[in-house]
Amino acid sequence: MITVVTVAYNSIGTLEKCSVQNGGKQCFFELVDINRMRFKQVGEEKGYRSLRPLWVTDEMYKEIAKSYACGRGFDEATACRRVLHYKNQFMRRRK
């Protein structure tokens, strides 16, 4: 089972750092995109879309979506549906 241990968001609500535990193994990752960085308010849908290019399993997407929703005060079930929708849309276009 995969467990999101810690999640950090920057001041505009974008996922910045995350630590994930898979069994006894803990992994850490940070998202930094300085090429397209802009500082502005991020709405709910735009936040979900911003997670689409991650190359992780659907299970990981769901865990990240739940943590994102919790941190932003959004509904977790809606976040999971929307994030997976944008991920699937993105992956179809990449093939």
Short mmCIF file of C-alpha atoms in Angstrom, two decimals:
data_model
loop_
_atom_site.label_atom_id
_atom_site.label_comp_id
_atom_site.label_asym_id
_atom_site.label_seq_id
_atom_site.Cartn_x
_atom_site.Cartn_y
_atom_site.Cartn_z
CA MET A 1 0.00 0.00 0.00
CA ILE A 2 1.24 3.46 -0.90
CA THR A 3 0.90 6.19 1.70
CA VAL A 4 1.51 9.90 1.16
CA VAL A 5 3.44 10.91 4.27
CA THR A 6 3.97 14.64 3.77
CA VAL A 7 2.91 17.12 1.15
CA ALA A 8 3.92 20.77 0.84
CA TYR A 9 2.33 23.39 -1.35
CA ASN A 10 3.68 26.78 -2.26
CA SER A 11 1.76 30.00 -1.55
CA ILE A 12 -0.41 29.68 -4.67
CA GLY A 13 -1.44 26.10 -4.02
CA THR A 14 0.83 24.23 -6.41
CA LEU A 15 2.32 20.93 -5.25
CA GLU A 16 5.94 21.52 -4.36
CA LYS A 17 7.29 18.63 -2.29
CA CYS A 18 5.98 15.20 -1.40
CA SER A 19 7.20 12.17 0.49
CA VAL A 20 5.60 8.81 -0.20
CA GLN A 21 5.92 5.56 1.68
CA ASN A 22 5.51 2.24 -0.11
CA GLY A 23 5.69 -0.51 2.48
CA GLY A 24 8.86 0.23 4.44
CA LYS A 25 10.50 2.29 1.71
CA GLN A 26 10.08 6.06 1.75
CA CYS A 27 10.62 8.17 -1.38
CA PHE A 28 10.78 11.94 -1.74
CA PHE A 29 10.21 14.13 -4.74
CA GLU A 30 10.03 17.80 -5.54
CA LEU A 31 8.43 19.45 -8.53
CA VAL A 32 10.27 22.41 -9.98
CA ASP A 33 9.52 23.84 -13.41
CA ILE A 34 11.50 27.02 -13.80
CA ASN A 35 10.94 27.17 -17.56
CA ARG A 36 7.24 27.92 -17.25
CA MET A 37 7.09 29.38 -13.75
CA ARG A 38 4.56 32.14 -13.19
CA PHE A 39 3.27 33.43 -9.90
CA LYS A 40 -0.50 33.75 -9.81
CA GLN A 41 -3.59 32.28 -8.21
CA VAL A 42 -4.34 28.71 -9.29
CA GLY A 43 -7.99 27.67 -9.47
CA GLU A 44 -9.28 24.19 -8.73
CA GLU A 45 -9.40 22.88 -12.33
CA LYS A 46 -6.09 24.45 -13.29
CA GLY A 47 -4.51 22.83 -10.24
CA TYR A 48 -5.81 19.43 -11.30
CA ARG A 49 -4.55 19.93 -14.86
CA SER A 50 -1.10 20.88 -13.58
CA LEU A 51 -0.65 17.35 -12.19
CA ARG A 52 -1.29 15.59 -15.51
CA PRO A 53 2.28 15.16 -16.82
CA LEU A 54 3.50 13.10 -13.87
CA TRP A 55 4.67 9.63 -14.90
CA VAL A 56 3.26 7.63 -11.99
CA THR A 57 0.64 4.90 -11.57
CA ASP A 58 -3.07 5.67 -11.28
CA GLU A 59 -2.84 4.69 -7.61
CA MET A 60 -0.16 7.34 -7.07
CA TYR A 61 -2.22 9.91 -8.99
CA LYS A 62 -5.15 9.22 -6.65
CA GLU A 63 -3.00 9.61 -3.54
CA ILE A 64 -1.50 12.85 -4.84
CA ALA A 65 -4.97 14.11 -5.81
CA LYS A 66 -6.34 13.34 -2.33
CA SER A 67 -3.46 15.16 -0.66
CA TYR A 68 -3.79 18.08 -3.05
CA ALA A 69 -7.53 18.30 -2.34
CA CYS A 70 -6.96 18.11 1.40
CA GLY A 71 -4.34 20.85 1.29
CA ARG A 72 -6.55 23.12 -0.82
CA GLY A 73 -9.85 22.32 0.91
CA PHE A 74 -11.38 20.57 -2.12
CA ASP A 75 -13.45 17.38 -2.31
CA GLU A 76 -11.13 14.33 -2.51
CA ALA A 77 -13.41 12.22 -4.74
CA THR A 78 -13.80 15.08 -7.23
CA ALA A 79 -10.04 15.66 -7.19
CA CYS A 80 -9.34 12.00 -7.99
CA ARG A 81 -11.81 11.99 -10.89
CA ARG A 82 -10.56 15.25 -12.37
CA VAL A 83 -6.85 14.49 -11.99
CA LEU A 84 -7.27 11.07 -13.63
CA HIS A 85 -9.37 12.65 -16.39
CA TYR A 86 -6.62 15.18 -17.19
CA LYS A 87 -3.91 12.51 -16.89
CA ASN A 88 -5.71 10.19 -19.33
CA GLN A 89 -6.33 13.07 -21.75
CA PHE A 90 -2.64 14.03 -21.58
CA MET A 91 -1.40 10.46 -22.06
CA ARG A 92 -3.65 9.88 -25.09
CA ARG A 93 -2.18 12.93 -26.78
CA ARG A 94 1.38 11.76 -26.05
CA LYS A 95 0.92 8.45 -27.93
#
